[in-house]
Coordinates of C-alpha atoms in Angstrom, one line a residue:
M1 CA -49.8 44.7 -0.3
T2 CA -50.1 42.1 -3.1
A3 CA -53.6 41.9 -4.2
G4 CA -54.1 43.3 -7.6
V5 CA -50.5 44.0 -8.1
L6 CA -48.5 42.9 -11.2
A7 CA -45.3 42.3 -10.9
I8 CA -42.5 41.8 -13.0
D9 CA -38.8 40.8 -13.0
A10 CA -37.4 41.3 -16.7
G11 CA -34.7 40.2 -17.5
Q12 CA -32.6 39.5 -21.3
T13 CA -33.2 35.7 -21.2
G14 CA -36.9 35.7 -19.6
I15 CA -39.6 38.2 -18.1
K16 CA -41.3 36.7 -15.1
V17 CA -44.8 37.9 -13.9
R18 CA -46.7 37.2 -10.7
L19 CA -50.6 38.3 -10.9
G20 CA -53.1 36.6 -8.4
G21 CA -51.1 33.2 -7.6
H22 CA -50.0 32.9 -11.1
D23 CA -46.3 32.6 -12.1
I24 CA -45.8 32.9 -15.9
V25 CA -42.5 33.5 -17.8
F26 CA -42.6 35.7 -21.2
P27 CA -39.4 35.7 -23.6
G28 CA -36.6 38.0 -22.3
I29 CA -36.5 42.0 -23.4
R30 CA -35.0 42.4 -26.3
T31 CA -32.2 45.2 -25.9
D32 CA -32.6 46.3 -30.0
E33 CA -36.3 47.3 -29.6
P34 CA -37.8 50.2 -27.1
L35 CA -38.3 48.9 -23.4
L36 CA -41.5 50.3 -22.4
P37 CA -43.7 48.8 -25.4
Q38 CA -42.4 45.7 -24.4
L39 CA -43.3 45.8 -20.6
A40 CA -46.8 47.4 -21.8
A41 CA -47.4 44.2 -23.7
V42 CA -46.4 41.9 -21.1
A43 CA -48.7 43.4 -18.9
R44 CA -51.5 43.4 -21.1
G45 CA -50.4 39.7 -21.7
A46 CA -50.4 38.4 -17.9
V47 CA -54.1 40.3 -17.4
E48 CA -55.3 37.9 -20.7
R49 CA -53.5 34.8 -19.9
T50 CA -54.6 34.9 -15.8
G51 CA -57.8 36.5 -16.2
V52 CA -57.1 38.6 -12.8
P53 CA -57.2 42.5 -13.0
A54 CA -54.5 44.4 -11.9
S55 CA -54.6 47.8 -10.1
V56 CA -50.6 48.3 -9.4
I57 CA -47.6 47.3 -11.8
A58 CA -44.4 47.1 -10.4
A59 CA -41.8 46.5 -12.4
G60 CA -37.8 45.6 -11.6
V61 CA -35.9 45.8 -15.6
S62 CA -32.2 44.6 -16.0
G63 CA -30.0 47.3 -17.1
L64 CA -33.0 50.0 -17.0
T65 CA -31.6 53.6 -18.0
T66 CA -32.8 56.8 -16.5
R67 CA -34.2 57.7 -19.9
E68 CA -36.1 54.6 -20.2
A69 CA -37.2 54.8 -16.3
D70 CA -40.4 56.7 -16.8
A71 CA -43.4 55.0 -14.9
A72 CA -46.0 57.6 -16.6
A73 CA -44.9 56.7 -20.0
L74 CA -45.8 52.8 -18.7
L75 CA -48.8 53.6 -17.3
A76 CA -49.9 55.7 -20.5
R77 CA -48.8 52.7 -22.7
I78 CA -50.7 50.1 -20.6
D79 CA -53.8 51.9 -21.1
D80 CA -56.1 49.8 -19.0
A81 CA -58.4 51.8 -16.4
G82 CA -58.3 49.8 -14.0
V83 CA -54.6 50.2 -13.5
R84 CA -53.8 53.0 -10.6
E85 CA -49.9 52.8 -9.9
V86 CA -47.3 52.0 -12.0
L87 CA -43.7 51.5 -10.4
L88 CA -40.5 50.9 -12.2
A89 CA -36.8 50.4 -11.0
H90 CA -33.7 48.5 -12.1
D91 CA -33.6 45.3 -11.2
S92 CA -30.6 45.6 -8.9
T93 CA -33.3 47.6 -6.1
T94 CA -36.2 44.2 -6.9
S95 CA -33.0 42.0 -6.4
F96 CA -32.4 43.7 -2.9
L97 CA -35.9 43.6 -1.9
G98 CA -35.8 39.8 -3.0
A99 CA -32.8 39.0 -0.8
L100 CA -32.8 41.1 2.0
A101 CA -36.2 42.9 1.9
D102 CA -36.3 45.9 3.8
G103 CA -33.4 45.1 5.8
R104 CA -29.9 47.0 5.4
G105 CA -27.0 45.4 3.7
A106 CA -25.7 44.8 0.1
V107 CA -26.4 42.0 -2.5
V108 CA -24.2 40.8 -5.1
A109 CA -25.8 39.6 -8.2
A110 CA -23.8 37.9 -10.4
G111 CA -24.6 35.8 -13.4
G112 CA -23.2 36.8 -16.9
G113 CA -23.0 40.4 -15.7
V114 CA -22.7 41.4 -12.3
V115 CA -24.4 44.5 -9.9
T116 CA -24.0 45.4 -6.2
L117 CA -26.7 47.4 -4.6
A118 CA -25.9 48.5 -0.9
V119 CA -28.6 50.0 1.6
G120 CA -27.6 51.9 4.8
R121 CA -29.7 53.8 7.3
D122 CA -30.1 57.1 4.8
S123 CA -28.4 56.1 1.5
V124 CA -28.2 53.8 -1.5
A125 CA -25.0 53.1 -3.1
R126 CA -24.8 50.9 -6.9
V127 CA -21.2 49.4 -7.4
D128 CA -20.4 48.2 -10.9
G129 CA -23.3 46.7 -13.1
W130 CA -21.7 49.2 -15.9
G131 CA -21.5 46.4 -18.5
Y132 CA -19.0 43.9 -20.1
L133 CA -17.4 46.5 -22.0
M134 CA -16.6 48.9 -19.2
G135 CA -17.3 47.0 -16.0
D136 CA -19.2 43.7 -14.7
A137 CA -15.9 42.7 -12.6
G138 CA -15.9 38.9 -11.4
S139 CA -19.2 38.1 -13.6
G140 CA -19.0 35.0 -15.8
Y141 CA -18.2 36.9 -19.0
W142 CA -15.1 38.6 -17.0
I143 CA -14.2 34.9 -15.8
G144 CA -14.6 33.6 -19.9
R145 CA -12.9 36.6 -20.9
E146 CA -9.7 36.0 -18.5
A147 CA -10.1 32.1 -19.5
L148 CA -10.0 32.8 -23.0
D149 CA -6.9 35.4 -22.5
A150 CA -5.0 32.4 -20.7
V151 CA -5.9 30.1 -23.2
M152 CA -4.1 32.5 -26.1
R153 CA -1.3 33.4 -23.6
E154 CA -0.4 29.6 -23.6
Y155 CA -0.4 29.2 -27.1
D156 CA 2.1 32.1 -27.6
G157 CA 4.4 30.8 -25.0
R158 CA 3.4 34.1 -22.9
G159 CA 1.7 32.2 -20.1
P160 CA 1.5 28.4 -18.3
A161 CA 0.0 25.6 -19.5
T162 CA -4.0 25.3 -18.7
R163 CA -6.9 22.8 -19.5
L164 CA -8.7 25.4 -20.7
T165 CA -6.9 25.1 -23.8
D166 CA -8.6 21.9 -24.4
V167 CA -11.9 23.1 -23.9
A168 CA -11.0 26.2 -26.1
R169 CA -10.0 23.7 -28.8
E170 CA -13.4 21.6 -28.5
R171 CA -15.2 25.2 -29.7
W172 CA -12.2 26.3 -32.0
P173 CA -9.6 23.8 -33.4
D174 CA -7.7 25.8 -34.9
L175 CA -6.8 28.4 -31.8
A176 CA -4.7 30.8 -34.5
Q177 CA -8.6 31.2 -36.3
A178 CA -10.5 31.3 -32.8
Y179 CA -10.5 35.5 -32.6
I180 CA -12.0 35.4 -36.3
S181 CA -15.0 33.4 -35.1
L182 CA -15.7 35.0 -32.2
Q183 CA -15.4 38.6 -33.4
S184 CA -18.2 37.7 -36.0
A185 CA -20.5 35.5 -33.9
E186 CA -23.2 37.4 -33.1
D187 CA -23.8 35.8 -29.8
R188 CA -20.1 36.2 -28.7
V189 CA -21.1 37.6 -25.6
S190 CA -22.8 34.7 -23.9
I191 CA -20.0 32.5 -25.6
I192 CA -17.4 34.2 -23.8
A193 CA -19.4 34.1 -20.5
S194 CA -19.7 30.2 -21.4
F195 CA -16.7 29.8 -20.4
A196 CA -17.0 30.9 -16.8
E197 CA -18.6 27.2 -16.0
P198 CA -15.4 25.2 -17.2
V199 CA -12.9 27.7 -15.3
A200 CA -15.1 26.8 -12.0
R201 CA -15.2 23.1 -12.9
L202 CA -11.5 22.7 -13.8
A203 CA -10.8 25.0 -10.7
S204 CA -12.1 22.3 -8.3
E205 CA -10.3 19.6 -10.3
G206 CA -6.9 21.5 -9.6
D207 CA -6.6 23.8 -12.9
A208 CA -4.1 26.4 -11.5
V209 CA -4.9 28.5 -14.1
S210 CA -8.4 28.3 -13.6
Q211 CA -7.8 28.5 -9.4
R212 CA -6.2 32.0 -9.8
I213 CA -9.2 33.0 -12.0
T214 CA -11.5 32.3 -10.0
V215 CA -10.2 33.8 -6.7
R216 CA -9.8 36.9 -8.5
A217 CA -13.1 36.8 -9.7
G218 CA -13.7 36.0 -5.9
G219 CA -11.6 39.1 -4.9
E220 CA -13.3 41.5 -7.1
L221 CA -16.9 41.0 -6.4
A222 CA -16.3 41.1 -2.7
H223 CA -14.3 44.3 -3.1
S224 CA -17.2 45.4 -5.0
V225 CA -19.3 44.7 -1.9
E226 CA -16.8 46.2 0.5
T227 CA -16.9 49.4 -1.5
A228 CA -20.5 49.9 -1.9
L229 CA -21.0 49.0 2.0
R230 CA -18.6 51.8 3.0
R231 CA -20.2 54.5 0.5
V232 CA -23.7 53.8 2.9
R233 CA -22.1 53.1 6.3
T234 CA -22.7 55.8 9.0
E235 CA -21.2 54.3 11.9
E236 CA -17.9 52.4 11.8
S237 CA -19.6 49.8 14.7
E238 CA -22.7 49.4 12.2
R239 CA -23.2 45.8 11.1
F240 CA -24.4 44.8 7.5
S241 CA -25.8 41.5 6.1
V242 CA -24.6 40.8 2.6
C243 CA -26.4 38.4 0.1
A244 CA -24.5 36.9 -2.7
I245 CA -26.6 35.4 -5.7
G246 CA -26.2 34.6 -9.0
G247 CA -24.8 31.9 -11.0
V248 CA -21.1 32.4 -10.3
F249 CA -21.6 31.5 -6.8
R250 CA -22.3 28.1 -7.4
S251 CA -18.4 28.2 -7.9
V252 CA -17.4 26.7 -4.0
R253 CA -14.0 28.0 -4.8
L254 CA -15.4 31.2 -5.8
R255 CA -17.5 31.5 -3.0
E256 CA -14.6 30.7 -0.4
A257 CA -12.7 33.6 -2.1
F258 CA -14.9 36.1 -1.9
T259 CA -16.2 34.9 1.3
S260 CA -12.2 35.1 2.6
H261 CA -12.0 38.7 1.3
L262 CA -15.0 39.5 3.5
S263 CA -13.9 38.1 6.2
A264 CA -10.6 40.0 6.1
S265 CA -12.4 43.4 5.7
E266 CA -12.8 45.6 8.7
L267 CA -16.3 45.8 8.0
D268 CA -18.3 43.9 10.4
V269 CA -20.5 41.9 8.1
A270 CA -22.7 38.4 8.0
L271 CA -23.0 36.7 4.8
V272 CA -26.6 35.2 4.7
E273 CA -29.0 33.3 2.3
P274 CA -31.5 35.1 0.0
L275 CA -35.2 35.1 1.6
G276 CA -36.6 35.4 -2.2
H277 CA -35.9 36.3 -5.2
G278 CA -36.2 38.8 -8.1
I279 CA -40.0 38.5 -8.4
D280 CA -40.6 38.6 -4.7
G281 CA -38.6 41.8 -5.0
A282 CA -41.2 43.1 -7.6
V283 CA -43.6 42.6 -5.4
A284 CA -42.4 44.1 -2.5
L285 CA -41.6 47.1 -4.5
A286 CA -45.5 47.9 -4.2
G287 CA -45.4 48.1 -0.6
L288 CA -42.1 50.1 -0.2
V289 CA -42.6 53.0 2.2
P290 CA -41.6 56.5 1.0
G291 CA -39.1 56.9 3.6
H292 CA -37.1 54.2 2.8
P293 CA -33.8 54.8 1.3
L294 CA -34.6 52.4 -2.0
A295 CA -38.2 54.7 -2.5
T296 CA -35.6 57.8 -4.4
A297 CA -34.5 54.6 -6.9
V298 CA -38.1 54.3 -7.9
S299 CA -40.1 56.1 -10.7
V300 CA -43.9 55.9 -9.2
A301 CA -46.8 57.5 -11.4
R302 CA -50.6 57.3 -10.6
A303 CA -53.2 57.9 -12.6

């Protein structure tokens, strides 16, 4: 079911849209402004730019809250007589559908933040995705925060030497003033998350502190997957597919740690490559059957 479907994969770094064979990228969601007007503007803009009419709009949105998950309100804002149906879901749902289609298992999506979604025979479990202040264990932000903690521990004499200190000094030559600079920066979250890349690189080059951070991150991500799968498992012999997506998994050592933790679990899991991406999951959202466990996580409105 893809004819007439306007699929939206909306994140903070960019909004991907697919309509009538055209793939378009719009600027990312502005979190300081109301969400639904932004999605409505993207939908109208996609129709205008492609010249293709849409009858169904299916959107997966990063950080979608319960209050914002109002498909009827979005349908009213779009104000297009040709649009007969709107489906709105958290991007963990569309990430799952893109990666594992209608299979059973778990998808962990780890970039600057992280969220894990597991789908069993009858139920769905979301683990983490609680943001950098309250969660996102094993994410790029989490790794970066651990890196900076290690740097300042070395600076104080509380921790071992690490080559991460050299990386931090490139940004803040005077480490004693680094915290002031970081706390006052509007983009401090992305600055912290940017340290995940040197952690991965230095871990591969033998820096012991970076290696420990990386192994712990892999363990945190595996723990989230195991927790989610236990919540949806109905039989001990049940076999699940697990898909790991997102930038942090480019670290070979992290992926090895993640895989090692899963292998040691009592769960019967198989690590698989994703079938597609979030935009493919948004397309699949329009064809989700009512009885599927994920259907309860989708807000639907029809004209």
